[in-house]
Amino acid sequence: MCNRSESIAALAKALAAFQGEVRDPSKGSDNPFFKSKYVSLDGLVAAVRPVLSRHGLSYLQFPGGDGQLVTMRTMLLHESGEWPINCKRK
């Protein structure tokens, strides 16, 4: 089942501005197994949080699981109270 706020005009405008401003975070962490570099979660958050905030955006995360499957649900928020599509598993 999916739903969203009645309007997402302000949210869409803020997301477009965010996407136009945010820059790819640097790949500052090493993965010795694959001999490659990657963006750490801390690096990602440091890169996006200030830009999200400038555009009235924020997020919440909810860990979950059933003992075998680990899940993370992320909810995008906008200062207008608008919210994007929200789908829940049955």
PDB file of C-alpha atoms in Angstrom:
ATOM      1  CA  MET A   1       0.000   0.000   0.000  1.00  0.00           C
ATOM      2  CA  CYS A   2       1.411   3.408  -0.993  1.00  0.00           C
ATOM      3  CA  ASN A   3       0.287   6.959  -0.235  1.00  0.00           C
ATOM      4  CA  ARG A   4       1.658  10.512  -0.218  1.00  0.00           C
ATOM      5  CA  SER A   5       0.669  14.002   0.865  1.00  0.00           C
ATOM      6  CA  GLU A   6      -2.042  15.691  -1.206  1.00  0.00           C
ATOM      7  CA  SER A   7       0.527  17.977  -2.859  1.00  0.00           C
ATOM      8  CA  ILE A   8       4.268  17.577  -3.277  1.00  0.00           C
ATOM      9  CA  ALA A   9       4.938  20.870  -5.118  1.00  0.00           C
ATOM     10  CA  ALA A  10       7.153  22.401  -2.409  1.00  0.00           C
ATOM     11  CA  LEU A  11       8.898  19.083  -1.819  1.00  0.00           C
ATOM     12  CA  ALA A  12       9.603  18.620  -5.537  1.00  0.00           C
ATOM     13  CA  LYS A  13      11.015  22.151  -5.796  1.00  0.00           C
ATOM     14  CA  ALA A  14      13.263  21.577  -2.770  1.00  0.00           C
ATOM     15  CA  LEU A  15      14.476  18.210  -4.114  1.00  0.00           C
ATOM     16  CA  ALA A  16      15.324  19.740  -7.487  1.00  0.00           C
ATOM     17  CA  ALA A  17      17.321  22.499  -5.773  1.00  0.00           C
ATOM     18  CA  PHE A  18      19.059  19.946  -3.522  1.00  0.00           C
ATOM     19  CA  GLN A  19      20.010  17.725  -6.461  1.00  0.00           C
ATOM     20  CA  GLY A  20      21.349  20.724  -8.366  1.00  0.00           C
ATOM     21  CA  GLU A  21      23.568  21.769  -5.469  1.00  0.00           C
ATOM     22  CA  VAL A  22      24.785  18.559  -3.820  1.00  0.00           C
ATOM     23  CA  ARG A  23      28.143  17.212  -4.982  1.00  0.00           C
ATOM     24  CA  ASP A  24      29.370  13.637  -4.977  1.00  0.00           C
ATOM     25  CA  PRO A  25      31.212  12.911  -1.731  1.00  0.00           C
ATOM     26  CA  SER A  26      34.817  11.783  -2.020  1.00  0.00           C
ATOM     27  CA  LYS A  27      35.675   8.118  -1.880  1.00  0.00           C
ATOM     28  CA  GLY A  28      37.892   8.345   1.184  1.00  0.00           C
ATOM     29  CA  SER A  29      37.610   4.835   2.601  1.00  0.00           C
ATOM     30  CA  ASP A  30      39.568   1.785   1.454  1.00  0.00           C
ATOM     31  CA  ASN A  31      38.177  -1.668   0.729  1.00  0.00           C
ATOM     32  CA  PRO A  32      41.223  -3.962   0.878  1.00  0.00           C
ATOM     33  CA  PHE A  33      39.273  -7.019  -0.283  1.00  0.00           C
ATOM     34  CA  PHE A  34      38.358  -5.459  -3.647  1.00  0.00           C
ATOM     35  CA  LYS A  35      41.330  -3.051  -3.659  1.00  0.00           C
ATOM     36  CA  SER A  36      38.990  -0.140  -4.185  1.00  0.00           C
ATOM     37  CA  LYS A  37      37.783   3.032  -2.498  1.00  0.00           C
ATOM     38  CA  TYR A  38      34.253   3.848  -1.373  1.00  0.00           C
ATOM     39  CA  VAL A  39      32.241   6.613   0.293  1.00  0.00           C
ATOM     40  CA  SER A  40      31.750   5.912   3.991  1.00  0.00           C
ATOM     41  CA  LEU A  41      28.334   6.491   5.551  1.00  0.00           C
ATOM     42  CA  ASP A  42      29.847   9.292   7.649  1.00  0.00           C
ATOM     43  CA  GLY A  43      31.242  10.872   4.463  1.00  0.00           C
ATOM     44  CA  LEU A  44      27.875  10.637   2.740  1.00  0.00           C
ATOM     45  CA  VAL A  45      26.012  12.204   5.663  1.00  0.00           C
ATOM     46  CA  ALA A  46      28.594  15.002   5.948  1.00  0.00           C
ATOM     47  CA  ALA A  47      28.170  15.774   2.237  1.00  0.00           C
ATOM     48  CA  VAL A  48      24.371  15.792   2.076  1.00  0.00           C
ATOM     49  CA  ARG A  49      23.122  16.977   5.471  1.00  0.00           C
ATOM     50  CA  PRO A  50      24.028  20.692   5.095  1.00  0.00           C
ATOM     51  CA  VAL A  51      22.560  20.845   1.577  1.00  0.00           C
ATOM     52  CA  LEU A  52      19.386  19.052   2.662  1.00  0.00           C
ATOM     53  CA  SER A  53      19.003  21.541   5.506  1.00  0.00           C
ATOM     54  CA  ARG A  54      19.422  24.578   3.218  1.00  0.00           C
ATOM     55  CA  HIS A  55      16.433  23.362   1.221  1.00  0.00           C
ATOM     56  CA  GLY A  56      14.176  22.479   4.149  1.00  0.00           C
ATOM     57  CA  LEU A  57      14.755  18.745   3.779  1.00  0.00           C
ATOM     58  CA  SER A  58      15.616  16.154   6.395  1.00  0.00           C
ATOM     59  CA  TYR A  59      15.362  12.421   6.877  1.00  0.00           C
ATOM     60  CA  LEU A  60      14.640   9.840   9.541  1.00  0.00           C
ATOM     61  CA  GLN A  61      15.794   6.233   9.517  1.00  0.00           C
ATOM     62  CA  PHE A  62      14.141   3.263  11.183  1.00  0.00           C
ATOM     63  CA  PRO A  63      16.100   0.021  11.563  1.00  0.00           C
ATOM     64  CA  GLY A  64      14.137  -3.193  11.641  1.00  0.00           C
ATOM     65  CA  GLY A  65      14.217  -6.834  10.816  1.00  0.00           C
ATOM     66  CA  ASP A  66      12.860 -10.217  11.683  1.00  0.00           C
ATOM     67  CA  GLY A  67      15.907 -11.892  13.211  1.00  0.00           C
ATOM     68  CA  GLN A  68      17.348 -12.975   9.864  1.00  0.00           C
ATOM     69  CA  LEU A  69      16.611 -10.059   7.541  1.00  0.00           C
ATOM     70  CA  VAL A  70      17.939  -6.637   8.521  1.00  0.00           C
ATOM     71  CA  THR A  71      16.093  -3.651   7.081  1.00  0.00           C
ATOM     72  CA  MET A  72      16.446   0.136   7.132  1.00  0.00           C
ATOM     73  CA  ARG A  73      13.485   2.342   6.271  1.00  0.00           C
ATOM     74  CA  THR A  74      14.306   5.937   5.334  1.00  0.00           C
ATOM     75  CA  MET A  75      11.678   8.679   5.468  1.00  0.00           C
ATOM     76  CA  LEU A  76      12.244  11.962   3.620  1.00  0.00           C
ATOM     77  CA  LEU A  77      10.723  15.050   5.265  1.00  0.00           C
ATOM     78  CA  HIS A  78      10.114  18.604   4.055  1.00  0.00           C
ATOM     79  CA  GLU A  79       9.511  21.675   6.203  1.00  0.00           C
ATOM     80  CA  SER A  80       6.161  22.257   4.429  1.00  0.00           C
ATOM     81  CA  GLY A  81       4.827  19.004   5.870  1.00  0.00           C
ATOM     82  CA  GLU A  82       4.655  17.412   2.434  1.00  0.00           C
ATOM     83  CA  TRP A  83       5.929  13.877   2.121  1.00  0.00           C
ATOM     84  CA  PRO A  84       6.704  11.676  -0.857  1.00  0.00           C
ATOM     85  CA  ILE A  85       5.317   8.262  -1.653  1.00  0.00           C
ATOM     86  CA  ASN A  86       5.333   6.037   1.409  1.00  0.00           C
ATOM     87  CA  CYS A  87       4.904   2.309   0.843  1.00  0.00           C
ATOM     88  CA  LYS A  88       4.440  -0.205   3.611  1.00  0.00           C
ATOM     89  CA  ARG A  89       4.988  -3.913   3.318  1.00  0.00           C
ATOM     90  CA  LYS A  90       2.030  -6.115   4.112  1.00  0.00           C
TER      91      LYS A  90
END
